[in-house]
Coordinates of C-alpha atoms in Angstrom, one line a residue:
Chain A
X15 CA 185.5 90.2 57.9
X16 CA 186.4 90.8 61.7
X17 CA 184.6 94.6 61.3
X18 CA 181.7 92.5 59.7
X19 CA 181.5 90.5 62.9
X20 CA 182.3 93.2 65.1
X21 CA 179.6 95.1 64.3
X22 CA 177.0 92.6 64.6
X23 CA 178.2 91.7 68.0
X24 CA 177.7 95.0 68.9
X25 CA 174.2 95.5 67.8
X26 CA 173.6 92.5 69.5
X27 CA 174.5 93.7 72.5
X28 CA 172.8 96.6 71.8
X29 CA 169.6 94.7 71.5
X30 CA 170.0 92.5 74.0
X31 CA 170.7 95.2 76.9
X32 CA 167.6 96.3 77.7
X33 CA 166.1 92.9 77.8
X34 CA 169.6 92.0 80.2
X35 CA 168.6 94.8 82.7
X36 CA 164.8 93.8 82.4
X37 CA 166.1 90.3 83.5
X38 CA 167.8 91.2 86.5
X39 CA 164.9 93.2 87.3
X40 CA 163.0 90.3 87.4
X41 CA 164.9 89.2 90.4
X42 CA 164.7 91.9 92.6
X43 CA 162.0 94.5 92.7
X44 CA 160.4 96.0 90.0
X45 CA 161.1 99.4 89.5
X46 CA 159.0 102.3 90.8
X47 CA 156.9 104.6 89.1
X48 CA 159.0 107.4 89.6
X49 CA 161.9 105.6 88.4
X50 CA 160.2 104.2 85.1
X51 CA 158.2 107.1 84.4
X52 CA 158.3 107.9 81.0
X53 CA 157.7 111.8 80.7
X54 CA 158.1 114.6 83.4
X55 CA 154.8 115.8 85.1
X56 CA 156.2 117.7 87.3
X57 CA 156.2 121.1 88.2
X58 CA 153.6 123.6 87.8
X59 CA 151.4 124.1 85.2
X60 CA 148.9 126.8 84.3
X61 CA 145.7 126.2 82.8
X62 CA 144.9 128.3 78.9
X63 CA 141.9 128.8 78.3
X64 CA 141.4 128.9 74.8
X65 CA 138.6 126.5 74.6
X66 CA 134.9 126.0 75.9
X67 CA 136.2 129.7 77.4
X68 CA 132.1 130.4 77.7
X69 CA 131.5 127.4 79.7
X70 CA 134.8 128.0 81.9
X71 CA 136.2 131.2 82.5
X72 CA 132.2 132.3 83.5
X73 CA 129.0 130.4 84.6
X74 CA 127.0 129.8 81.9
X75 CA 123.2 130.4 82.4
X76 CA 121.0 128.2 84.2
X77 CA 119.7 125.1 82.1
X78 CA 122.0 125.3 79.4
X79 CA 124.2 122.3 78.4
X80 CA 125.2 122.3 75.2
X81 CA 127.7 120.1 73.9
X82 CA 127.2 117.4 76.7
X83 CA 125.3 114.2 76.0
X84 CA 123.1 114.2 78.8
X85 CA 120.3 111.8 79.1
X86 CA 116.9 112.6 79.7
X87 CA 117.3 112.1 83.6
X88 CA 120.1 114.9 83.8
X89 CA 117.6 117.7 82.6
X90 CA 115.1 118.0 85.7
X91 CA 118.5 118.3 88.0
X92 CA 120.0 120.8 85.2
X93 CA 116.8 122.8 85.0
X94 CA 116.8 122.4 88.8
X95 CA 120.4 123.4 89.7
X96 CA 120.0 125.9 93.4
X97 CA 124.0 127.1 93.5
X98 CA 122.6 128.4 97.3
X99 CA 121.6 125.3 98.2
X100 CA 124.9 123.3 97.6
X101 CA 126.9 125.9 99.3
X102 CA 124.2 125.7 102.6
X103 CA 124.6 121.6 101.8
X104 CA 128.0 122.1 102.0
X105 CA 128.2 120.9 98.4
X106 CA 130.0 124.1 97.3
X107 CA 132.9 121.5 95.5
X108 CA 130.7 119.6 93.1
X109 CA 132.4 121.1 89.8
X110 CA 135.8 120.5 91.6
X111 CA 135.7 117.3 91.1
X112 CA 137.3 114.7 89.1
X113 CA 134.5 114.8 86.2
X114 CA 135.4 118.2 85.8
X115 CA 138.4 119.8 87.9
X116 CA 141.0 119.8 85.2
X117 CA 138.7 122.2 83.2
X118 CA 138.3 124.3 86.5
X119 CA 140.3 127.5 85.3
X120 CA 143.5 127.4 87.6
X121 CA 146.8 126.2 88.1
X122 CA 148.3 122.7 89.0
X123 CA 151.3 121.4 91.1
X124 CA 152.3 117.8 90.4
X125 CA 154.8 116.4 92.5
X126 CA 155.6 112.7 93.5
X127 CA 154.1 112.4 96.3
X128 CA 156.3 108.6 96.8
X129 CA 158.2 106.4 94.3
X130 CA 154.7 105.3 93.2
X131 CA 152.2 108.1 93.9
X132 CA 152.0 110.8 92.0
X133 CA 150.2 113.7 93.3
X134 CA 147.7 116.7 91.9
X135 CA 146.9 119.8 93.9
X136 CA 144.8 122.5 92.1
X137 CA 145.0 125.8 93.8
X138 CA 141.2 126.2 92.4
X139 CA 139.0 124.5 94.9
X140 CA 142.1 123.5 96.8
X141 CA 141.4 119.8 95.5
X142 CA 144.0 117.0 95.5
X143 CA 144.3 114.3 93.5
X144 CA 146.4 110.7 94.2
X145 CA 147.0 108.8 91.4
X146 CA 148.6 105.4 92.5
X147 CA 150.8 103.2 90.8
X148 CA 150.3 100.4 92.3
X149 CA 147.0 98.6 94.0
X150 CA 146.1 100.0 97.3
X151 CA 146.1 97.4 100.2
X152 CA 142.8 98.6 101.6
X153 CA 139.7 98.9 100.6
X154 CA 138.2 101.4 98.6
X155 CA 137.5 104.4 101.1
X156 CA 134.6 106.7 101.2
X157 CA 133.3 108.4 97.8
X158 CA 135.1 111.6 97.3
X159 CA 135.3 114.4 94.8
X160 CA 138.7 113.1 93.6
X161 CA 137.6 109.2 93.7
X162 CA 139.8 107.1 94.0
X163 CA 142.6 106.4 90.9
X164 CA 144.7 104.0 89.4
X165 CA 147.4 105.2 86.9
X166 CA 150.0 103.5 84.7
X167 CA 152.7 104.3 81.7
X168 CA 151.9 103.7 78.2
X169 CA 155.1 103.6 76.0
X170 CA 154.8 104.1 73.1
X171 CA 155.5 101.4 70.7
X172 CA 158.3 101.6 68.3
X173 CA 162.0 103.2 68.3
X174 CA 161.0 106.8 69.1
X175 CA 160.4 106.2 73.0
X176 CA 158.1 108.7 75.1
X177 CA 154.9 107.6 75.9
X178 CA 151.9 108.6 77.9
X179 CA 150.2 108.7 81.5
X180 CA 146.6 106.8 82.1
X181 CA 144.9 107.7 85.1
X182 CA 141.3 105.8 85.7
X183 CA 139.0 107.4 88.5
X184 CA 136.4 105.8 89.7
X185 CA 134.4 105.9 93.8
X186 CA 133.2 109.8 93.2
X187 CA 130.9 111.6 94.6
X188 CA 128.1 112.9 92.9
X189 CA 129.2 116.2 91.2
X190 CA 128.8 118.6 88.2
X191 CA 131.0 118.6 84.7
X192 CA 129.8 122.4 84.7
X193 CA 129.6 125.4 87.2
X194 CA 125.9 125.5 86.3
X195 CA 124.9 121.9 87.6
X196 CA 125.2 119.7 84.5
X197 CA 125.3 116.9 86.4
X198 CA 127.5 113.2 87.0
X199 CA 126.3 110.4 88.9
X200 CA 128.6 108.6 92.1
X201 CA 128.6 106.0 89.4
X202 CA 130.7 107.7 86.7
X203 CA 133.7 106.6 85.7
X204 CA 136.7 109.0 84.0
X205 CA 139.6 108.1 82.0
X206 CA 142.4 110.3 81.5
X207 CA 145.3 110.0 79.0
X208 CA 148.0 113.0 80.0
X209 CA 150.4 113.7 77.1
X210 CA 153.0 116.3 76.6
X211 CA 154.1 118.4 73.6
X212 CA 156.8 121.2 73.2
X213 CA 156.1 124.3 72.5
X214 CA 157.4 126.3 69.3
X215 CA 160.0 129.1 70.5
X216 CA 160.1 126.8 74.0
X217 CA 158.3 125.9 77.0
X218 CA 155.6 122.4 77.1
X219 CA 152.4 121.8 77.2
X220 CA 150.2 119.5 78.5
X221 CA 147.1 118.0 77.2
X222 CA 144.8 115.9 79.4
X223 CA 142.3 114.2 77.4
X224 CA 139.4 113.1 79.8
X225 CA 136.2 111.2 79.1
X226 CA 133.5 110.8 81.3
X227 CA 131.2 108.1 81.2
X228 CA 128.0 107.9 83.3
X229 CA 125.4 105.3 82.8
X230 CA 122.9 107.8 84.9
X231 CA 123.5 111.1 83.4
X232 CA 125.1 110.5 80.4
X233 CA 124.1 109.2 76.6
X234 CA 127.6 109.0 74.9
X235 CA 131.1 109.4 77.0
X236 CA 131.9 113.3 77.3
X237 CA 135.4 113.7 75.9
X238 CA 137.4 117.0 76.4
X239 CA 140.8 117.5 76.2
X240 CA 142.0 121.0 78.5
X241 CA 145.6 121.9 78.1
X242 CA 147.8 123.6 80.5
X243 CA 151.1 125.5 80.4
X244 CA 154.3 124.5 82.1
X245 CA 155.3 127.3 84.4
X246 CA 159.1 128.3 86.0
X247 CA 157.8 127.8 89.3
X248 CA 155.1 128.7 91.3
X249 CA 155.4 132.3 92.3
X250 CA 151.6 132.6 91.1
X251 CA 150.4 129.8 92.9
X252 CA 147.1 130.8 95.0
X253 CA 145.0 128.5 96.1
X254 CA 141.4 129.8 96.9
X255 CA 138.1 127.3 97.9
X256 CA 135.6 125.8 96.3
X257 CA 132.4 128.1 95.3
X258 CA 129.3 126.9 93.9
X259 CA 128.3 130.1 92.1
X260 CA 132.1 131.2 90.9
Chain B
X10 CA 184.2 80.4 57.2
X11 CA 180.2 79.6 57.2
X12 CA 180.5 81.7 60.7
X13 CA 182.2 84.9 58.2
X14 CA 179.3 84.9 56.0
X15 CA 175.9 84.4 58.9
X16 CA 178.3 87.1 60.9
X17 CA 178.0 89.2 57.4
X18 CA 174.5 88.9 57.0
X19 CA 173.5 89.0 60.3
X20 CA 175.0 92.7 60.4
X21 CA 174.0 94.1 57.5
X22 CA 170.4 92.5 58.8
X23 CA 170.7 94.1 62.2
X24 CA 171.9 97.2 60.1
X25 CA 168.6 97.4 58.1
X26 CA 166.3 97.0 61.0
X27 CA 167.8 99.8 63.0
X28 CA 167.6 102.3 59.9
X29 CA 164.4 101.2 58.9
X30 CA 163.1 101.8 62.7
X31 CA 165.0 104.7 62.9
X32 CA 162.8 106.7 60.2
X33 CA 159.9 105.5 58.9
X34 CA 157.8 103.4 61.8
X35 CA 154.4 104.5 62.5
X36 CA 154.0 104.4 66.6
X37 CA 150.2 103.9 65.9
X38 CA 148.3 103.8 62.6
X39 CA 146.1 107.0 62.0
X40 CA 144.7 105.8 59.0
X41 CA 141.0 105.2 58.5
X42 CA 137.7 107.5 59.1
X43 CA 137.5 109.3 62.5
X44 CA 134.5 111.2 63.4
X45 CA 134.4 114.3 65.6
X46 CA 133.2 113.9 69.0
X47 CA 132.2 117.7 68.9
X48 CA 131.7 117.6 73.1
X49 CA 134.0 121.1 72.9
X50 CA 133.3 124.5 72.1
X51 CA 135.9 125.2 69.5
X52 CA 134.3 126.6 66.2
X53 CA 132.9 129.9 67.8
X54 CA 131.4 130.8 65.0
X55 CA 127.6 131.0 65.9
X56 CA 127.8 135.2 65.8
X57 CA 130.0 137.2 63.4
X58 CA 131.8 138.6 66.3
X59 CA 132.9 135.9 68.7
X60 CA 136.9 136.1 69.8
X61 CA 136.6 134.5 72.8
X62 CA 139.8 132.4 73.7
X63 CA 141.7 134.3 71.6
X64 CA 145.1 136.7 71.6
X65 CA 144.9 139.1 69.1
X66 CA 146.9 142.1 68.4
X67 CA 145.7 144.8 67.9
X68 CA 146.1 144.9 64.1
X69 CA 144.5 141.1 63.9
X70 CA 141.4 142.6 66.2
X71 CA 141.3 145.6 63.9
X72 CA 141.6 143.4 60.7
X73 CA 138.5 141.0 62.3
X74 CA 136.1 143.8 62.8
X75 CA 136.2 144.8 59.2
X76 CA 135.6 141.4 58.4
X77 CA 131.5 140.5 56.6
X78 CA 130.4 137.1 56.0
X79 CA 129.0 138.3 53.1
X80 CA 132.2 137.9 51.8
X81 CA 131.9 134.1 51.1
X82 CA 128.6 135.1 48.8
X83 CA 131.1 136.1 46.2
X84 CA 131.5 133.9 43.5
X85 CA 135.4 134.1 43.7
X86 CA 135.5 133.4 47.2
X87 CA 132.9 130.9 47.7
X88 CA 134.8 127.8 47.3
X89 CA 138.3 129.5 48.8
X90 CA 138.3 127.4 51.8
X91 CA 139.3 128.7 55.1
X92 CA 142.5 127.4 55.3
X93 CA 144.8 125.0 57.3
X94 CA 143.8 125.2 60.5
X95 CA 139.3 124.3 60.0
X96 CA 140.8 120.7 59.9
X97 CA 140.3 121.3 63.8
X98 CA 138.1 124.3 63.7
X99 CA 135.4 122.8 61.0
X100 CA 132.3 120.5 62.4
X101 CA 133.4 117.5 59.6
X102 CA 135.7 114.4 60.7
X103 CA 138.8 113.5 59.3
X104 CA 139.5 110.7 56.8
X105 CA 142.8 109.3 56.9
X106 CA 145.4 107.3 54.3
X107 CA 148.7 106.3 53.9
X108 CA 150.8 106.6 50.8
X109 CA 153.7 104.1 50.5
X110 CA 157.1 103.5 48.3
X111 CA 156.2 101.2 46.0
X112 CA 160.1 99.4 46.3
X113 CA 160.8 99.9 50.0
X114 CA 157.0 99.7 51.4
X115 CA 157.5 102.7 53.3
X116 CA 155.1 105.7 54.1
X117 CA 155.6 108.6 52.2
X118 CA 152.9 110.5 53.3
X119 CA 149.6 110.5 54.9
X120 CA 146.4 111.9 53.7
X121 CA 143.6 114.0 55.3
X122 CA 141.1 114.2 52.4
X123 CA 139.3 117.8 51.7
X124 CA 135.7 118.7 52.8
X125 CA 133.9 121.1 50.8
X126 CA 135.0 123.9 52.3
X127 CA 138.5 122.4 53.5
X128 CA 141.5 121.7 51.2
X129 CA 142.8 118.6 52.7
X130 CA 146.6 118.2 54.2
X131 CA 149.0 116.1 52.9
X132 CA 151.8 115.6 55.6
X133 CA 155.0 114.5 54.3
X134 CA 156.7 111.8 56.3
X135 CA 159.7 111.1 54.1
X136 CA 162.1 113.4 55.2
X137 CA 162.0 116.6 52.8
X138 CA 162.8 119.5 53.8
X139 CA 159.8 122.8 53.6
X140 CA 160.6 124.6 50.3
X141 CA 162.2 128.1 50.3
X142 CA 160.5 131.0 52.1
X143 CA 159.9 133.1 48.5
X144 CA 158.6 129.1 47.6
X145 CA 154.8 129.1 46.1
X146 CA 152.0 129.4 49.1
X147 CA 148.7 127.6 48.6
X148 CA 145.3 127.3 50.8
X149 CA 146.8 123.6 52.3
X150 CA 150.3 124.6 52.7
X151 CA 153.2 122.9 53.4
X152 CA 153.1 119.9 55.7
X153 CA 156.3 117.8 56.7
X154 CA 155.7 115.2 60.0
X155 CA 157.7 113.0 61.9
X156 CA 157.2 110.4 64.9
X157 CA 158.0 112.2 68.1
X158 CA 157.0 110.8 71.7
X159 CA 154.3 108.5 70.9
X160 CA 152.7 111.3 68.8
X161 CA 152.8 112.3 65.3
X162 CA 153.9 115.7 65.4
X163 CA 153.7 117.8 62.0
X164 CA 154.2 121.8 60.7
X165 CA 152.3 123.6 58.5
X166 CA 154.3 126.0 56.5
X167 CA 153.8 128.3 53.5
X168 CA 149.7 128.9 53.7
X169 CA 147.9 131.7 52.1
X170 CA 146.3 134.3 54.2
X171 CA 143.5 132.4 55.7
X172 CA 141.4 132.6 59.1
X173 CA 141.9 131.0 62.5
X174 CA 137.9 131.6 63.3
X175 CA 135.2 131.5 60.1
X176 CA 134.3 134.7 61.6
X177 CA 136.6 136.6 60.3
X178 CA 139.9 136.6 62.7
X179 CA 143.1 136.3 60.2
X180 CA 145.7 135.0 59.8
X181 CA 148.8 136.1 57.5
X182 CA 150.9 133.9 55.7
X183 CA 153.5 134.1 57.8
X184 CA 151.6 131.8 60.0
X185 CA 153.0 128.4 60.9
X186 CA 150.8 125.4 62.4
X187 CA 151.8 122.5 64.7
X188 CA 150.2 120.0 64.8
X189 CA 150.7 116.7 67.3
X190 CA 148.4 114.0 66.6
X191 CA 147.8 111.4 69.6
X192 CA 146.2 108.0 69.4
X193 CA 144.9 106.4 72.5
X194 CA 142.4 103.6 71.8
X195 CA 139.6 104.6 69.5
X196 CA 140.2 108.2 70.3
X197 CA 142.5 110.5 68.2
X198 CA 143.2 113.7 69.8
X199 CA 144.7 116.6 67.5
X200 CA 146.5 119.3 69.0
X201 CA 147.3 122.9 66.8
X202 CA 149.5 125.4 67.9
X203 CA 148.7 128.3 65.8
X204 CA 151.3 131.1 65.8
X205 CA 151.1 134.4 63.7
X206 CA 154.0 137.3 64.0
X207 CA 151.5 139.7 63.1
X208 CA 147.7 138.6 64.5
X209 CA 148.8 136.6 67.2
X210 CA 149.9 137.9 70.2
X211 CA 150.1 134.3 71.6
X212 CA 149.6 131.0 70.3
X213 CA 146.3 129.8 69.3
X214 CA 145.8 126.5 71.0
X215 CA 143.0 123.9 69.9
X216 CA 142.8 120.6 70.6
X217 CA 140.0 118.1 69.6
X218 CA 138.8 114.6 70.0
X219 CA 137.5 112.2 67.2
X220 CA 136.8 108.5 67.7
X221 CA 137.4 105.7 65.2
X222 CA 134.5 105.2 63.0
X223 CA 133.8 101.7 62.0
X224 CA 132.1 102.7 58.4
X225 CA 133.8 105.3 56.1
X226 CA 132.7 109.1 56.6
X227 CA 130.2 110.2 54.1
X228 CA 132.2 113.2 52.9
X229 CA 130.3 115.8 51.0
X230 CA 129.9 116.8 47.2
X231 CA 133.3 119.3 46.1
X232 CA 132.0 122.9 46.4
X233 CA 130.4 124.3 43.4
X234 CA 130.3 128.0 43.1
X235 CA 126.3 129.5 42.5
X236 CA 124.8 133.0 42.4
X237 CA 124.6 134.3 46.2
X238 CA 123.3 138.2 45.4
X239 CA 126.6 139.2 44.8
X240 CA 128.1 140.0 41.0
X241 CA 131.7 139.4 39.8
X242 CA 133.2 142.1 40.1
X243 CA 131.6 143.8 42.8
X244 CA 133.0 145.3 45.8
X245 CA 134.4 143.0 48.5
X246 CA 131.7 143.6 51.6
X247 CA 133.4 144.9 54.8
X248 CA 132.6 147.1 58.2
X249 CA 135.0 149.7 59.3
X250 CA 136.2 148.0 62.1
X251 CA 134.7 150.8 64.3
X252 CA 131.2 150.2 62.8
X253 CA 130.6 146.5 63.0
X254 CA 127.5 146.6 63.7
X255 CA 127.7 142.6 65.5
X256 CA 130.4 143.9 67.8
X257 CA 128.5 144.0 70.9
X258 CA 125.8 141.2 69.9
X259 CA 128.3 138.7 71.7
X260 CA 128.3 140.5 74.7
X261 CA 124.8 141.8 75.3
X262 CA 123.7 138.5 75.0
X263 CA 125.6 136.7 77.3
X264 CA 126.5 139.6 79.7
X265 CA 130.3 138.9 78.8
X266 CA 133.1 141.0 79.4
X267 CA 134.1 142.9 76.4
X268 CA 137.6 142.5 76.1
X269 CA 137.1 138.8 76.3
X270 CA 135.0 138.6 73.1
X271 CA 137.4 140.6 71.8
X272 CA 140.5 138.3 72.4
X273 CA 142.5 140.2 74.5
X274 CA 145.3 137.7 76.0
X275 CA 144.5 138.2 79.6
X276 CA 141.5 136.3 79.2
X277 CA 143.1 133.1 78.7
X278 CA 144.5 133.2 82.0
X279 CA 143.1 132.2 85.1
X280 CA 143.9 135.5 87.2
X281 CA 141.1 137.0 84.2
X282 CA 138.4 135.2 86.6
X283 CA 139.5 136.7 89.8
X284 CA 139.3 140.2 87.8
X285 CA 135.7 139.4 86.5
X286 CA 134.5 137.9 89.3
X287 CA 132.7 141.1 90.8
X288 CA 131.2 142.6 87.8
X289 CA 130.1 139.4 85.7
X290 CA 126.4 138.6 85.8
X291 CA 125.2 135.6 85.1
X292 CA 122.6 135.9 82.2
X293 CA 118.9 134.7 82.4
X294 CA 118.6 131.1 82.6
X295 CA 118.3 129.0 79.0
X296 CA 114.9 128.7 77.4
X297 CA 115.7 127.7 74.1
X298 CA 117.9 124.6 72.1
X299 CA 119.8 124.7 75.8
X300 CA 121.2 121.4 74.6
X301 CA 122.3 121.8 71.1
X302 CA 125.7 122.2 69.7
X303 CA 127.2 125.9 68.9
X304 CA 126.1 128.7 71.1
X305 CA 123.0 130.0 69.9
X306 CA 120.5 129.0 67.0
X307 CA 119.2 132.7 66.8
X308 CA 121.0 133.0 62.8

């Protein structure tokens, strides 16, 4: 009879812990990103390109789009696409960004850049990307190639923990989801849901699943889900600038 | 002595819960119909000879270039499937159910139904172990899955020799699939990790998003074997891998770099682009279907 009651006072405990440390959470600050986060981005990661390889790894021709729900306003600026005349415009980063950058062939370093910022750079295009936490105090800046972006933790529900990172982008600048000019409007919008899995024999991978919607440019959301490599360190690390013809 | 027994039943209760989390909870439901969003590039089979994204061995390369569509005109291999792995590789969505114990309510399994040209997967979620390596090997295999992270994560185990591309690139039955499937909204994203000891040199990694469709899929009739041109009995049609006569259609076309089309593992890298980056040429602009899925409508 005691072990009977024993035991339930235990798992009661048990139970009630997490919900004891949430409480005195309450009181005092909440705790930061960094401290909650719910799997490991960090570190370097390379990208492997075993998908949509035609449409990455080279530029595909002029005026061809396939697989991208583009309306019928993309197709003049898709048939129109002048890779000389971004780089003179100084446009020569419109496929870096957001819309497109974590398809760009290349490597990433992801570091916290504070308890509640976590950071992106891409040694492709030399891009960087801020994904915050928590609301920023000023306004919205300027439209950039990175926008600007809002993140949070999704657990997972039931016993098995883990979880995932959501990162919405939003405030771009007008850019391409291909080298060849397919383009995204400054109104575009792009979720992301970054998940890791192990890989057999060792090592992780991560899968970013990104969809694009763009009530300009775009019929349906584009969806696409590149997947990168975890590397030891970053020994191969080389960043190299933006080009609007490579 | 009231307090003894609520103390009693309030363990073995708390006791019951914590198993019963412990195994069987689904951390999202993937039942239902889900229909491919096809906005990736991951069937490459518009020519006979497309490798791209690919790391081959040698022997798997080899083993592809003596490959012949012409094969599935046979009668005996018309309705043969093309194994595990066209759940991601095929253009058809996936239609999902749940099998339960009838006493404990549990899941048992879930349930991909076939296509015509796709076996279906049953994955196993009750805890039983993959038979024994000398065990039977079918066109499905073996599927056992488990909750893991937020994701169901499953392996594929004792297939037949099947393909990793319909256009020809093998696999042996040695092969082993895993597969993580992650819910996030409407959106299901399946992962594969494909890895062969004898074609592979790496893993083959696909991934590939469906969304939730609100009305069941409309699955196609079974396959039903008909006369292509080709007799029982007659020879099985092949190239000597040497002599495929598609082996540079792939390239001239799209002015790519041969050992790309021809899955060598360096290509998967990005270093590949800074080696290309001098010789590629871009190819004429598009004139024709530059908007429809697959890579070419010239078959």
């Amino acid at each position: 009879m005691k072990l009977a009651m024993a035991a339930a006072m235990v798992m009661l405990v048990g139970f009630a812990g997490p919900r004891a440390v949430h409480a005195q959470q309450v009181g005092g600050a909440p705790p930061s990103a960094r401290d909650s986060a719910l799997i490991d981005l960090t570190g370097y990661w390379v990208s492997y390109v075993t998908e949509n390889w035609r449409y990455r790894m080279v530029t595909p021709p002029k005026g061809e789009y396939r697989r991208i729900p583009v309306t019928p306003a993309a197709v003049p600026l898709i048939n129109a696409w002048d890779p000389a005349a971004d780089e003179r415009a100084g446009l020569q980063c419109k496929s870096y960004g957001a819309g497109n950058i974590m398809s760009v062939p290349g490597r990433l370093h992801i570091t916290w850049q504070d308890a509640d910022t976590l950071r992106i750079d891409t040694d492709a295009g030399t891009q960087t990307r801020l994904l915050r936490f928590s609301p920023r105090a000023a306004a919205p800046g300027a439209r950039a190639w990175q926008g600007e972006s809002s993140a949070n933790w999704e657990r997972a529900p039931g016993p098995g923990g883990g979880g995932s990172l959501r990162v919405a982008t939003s405030n771009l600048r007008a850019g391409y989801l291909r080298k060849n000019g397919v383009p995204y409007s400054e109104r575009a919008t792009v979720s992301e849901q970054f998940d890791i899995a192990p890989l057999p024999g060792g090592g992780q991978l991560l899968l970013v699943t990104t969809t694009v919607e763009d009530p300009v440019y775009l019929r349906l959301p584009y969806v696409v889900s590149p997947h990168f490599k975890k590397e030891p360190d970053g020994s191969k690390w080389e960043p190299t600038p933006c080009s609007s013809t490579w | 002595m009231l307090l003894h027994l609520v103390a009693r039943r309030a363990a073995l209760g708390l006791l019951l819960v914590v198993i019963g989390a412990g195994t069987a909870s689904a951390q999202f439901d993937p039942t239902g119909s889900w229909a491919p969003l096809a906005t990736e590039d991951v069937q490459n089979d518009s020519l006979p000879v497309d490798y791209l994204g690919l790391a081959l061995t040698d022997e798997g390369r080899t083993r592809a270039l003596s490959y012949d569509e012409a094969q599935k005109a046979m009668v005996e291999r018309q309705c043969q499937g093309w194994g595990a792995s066209y759940m991601v590789l095929g253009p058809f969505g996936l239609r999902v159910s749940s099998q339960t114990d009838p006493v404990t309510k549990r899941i048992v399994s879930y349930t991909i139904d076939p296509w015509e040209d796709w076996n279906g997967m049953t994955i196993w979620m009750d805890g039983r172990a993959h038979p024994s390596e000398s065990a039977l090997h079918t066109q499905a295999g073996f599927t056992t899955g488990r909750w893991e992270g937020g994701a169901l994560a499953a392996r594929t185990t004792h297939m037949k020799a099947a393909f990793i591309r319909k256009t020809g690139v093998p696999l042996t039955d040695q092969a082993t699939l895993d597969w993580r499937f992650y819910r996030h909204g409407d959106v299901l994203t399946v992962l594969l990790v494909a890895q062969d000891p004898v074609y592979l040199e790496e893993p083959e990694i696909i991934s590939k998003g469906f969304r939730l469709s609100p009305a069941p899929l409309d699955f196609r009739d079974p396959c039903v074997t008909g006369f292509e041109g080709r007799e029982p009995g007659d020879s099985v049609p092949h190239f000597p891998p040497d002599k495929n006569p598609f082996a540079d259609e792939f390239v001239k076309f799209f002015g790519l770099p041969r050992e790309a089309v021809m899955g060598h593992r360096e290509t998967l890298y990005p270093e590949y682009r800074k080696k290309i980056k001098d010789t590629y040429v871009q190819p004429p602009p598009c004139v024709n279907s530059c908007g429809a899925a697959g890579n070419f409508v010239r078959r």
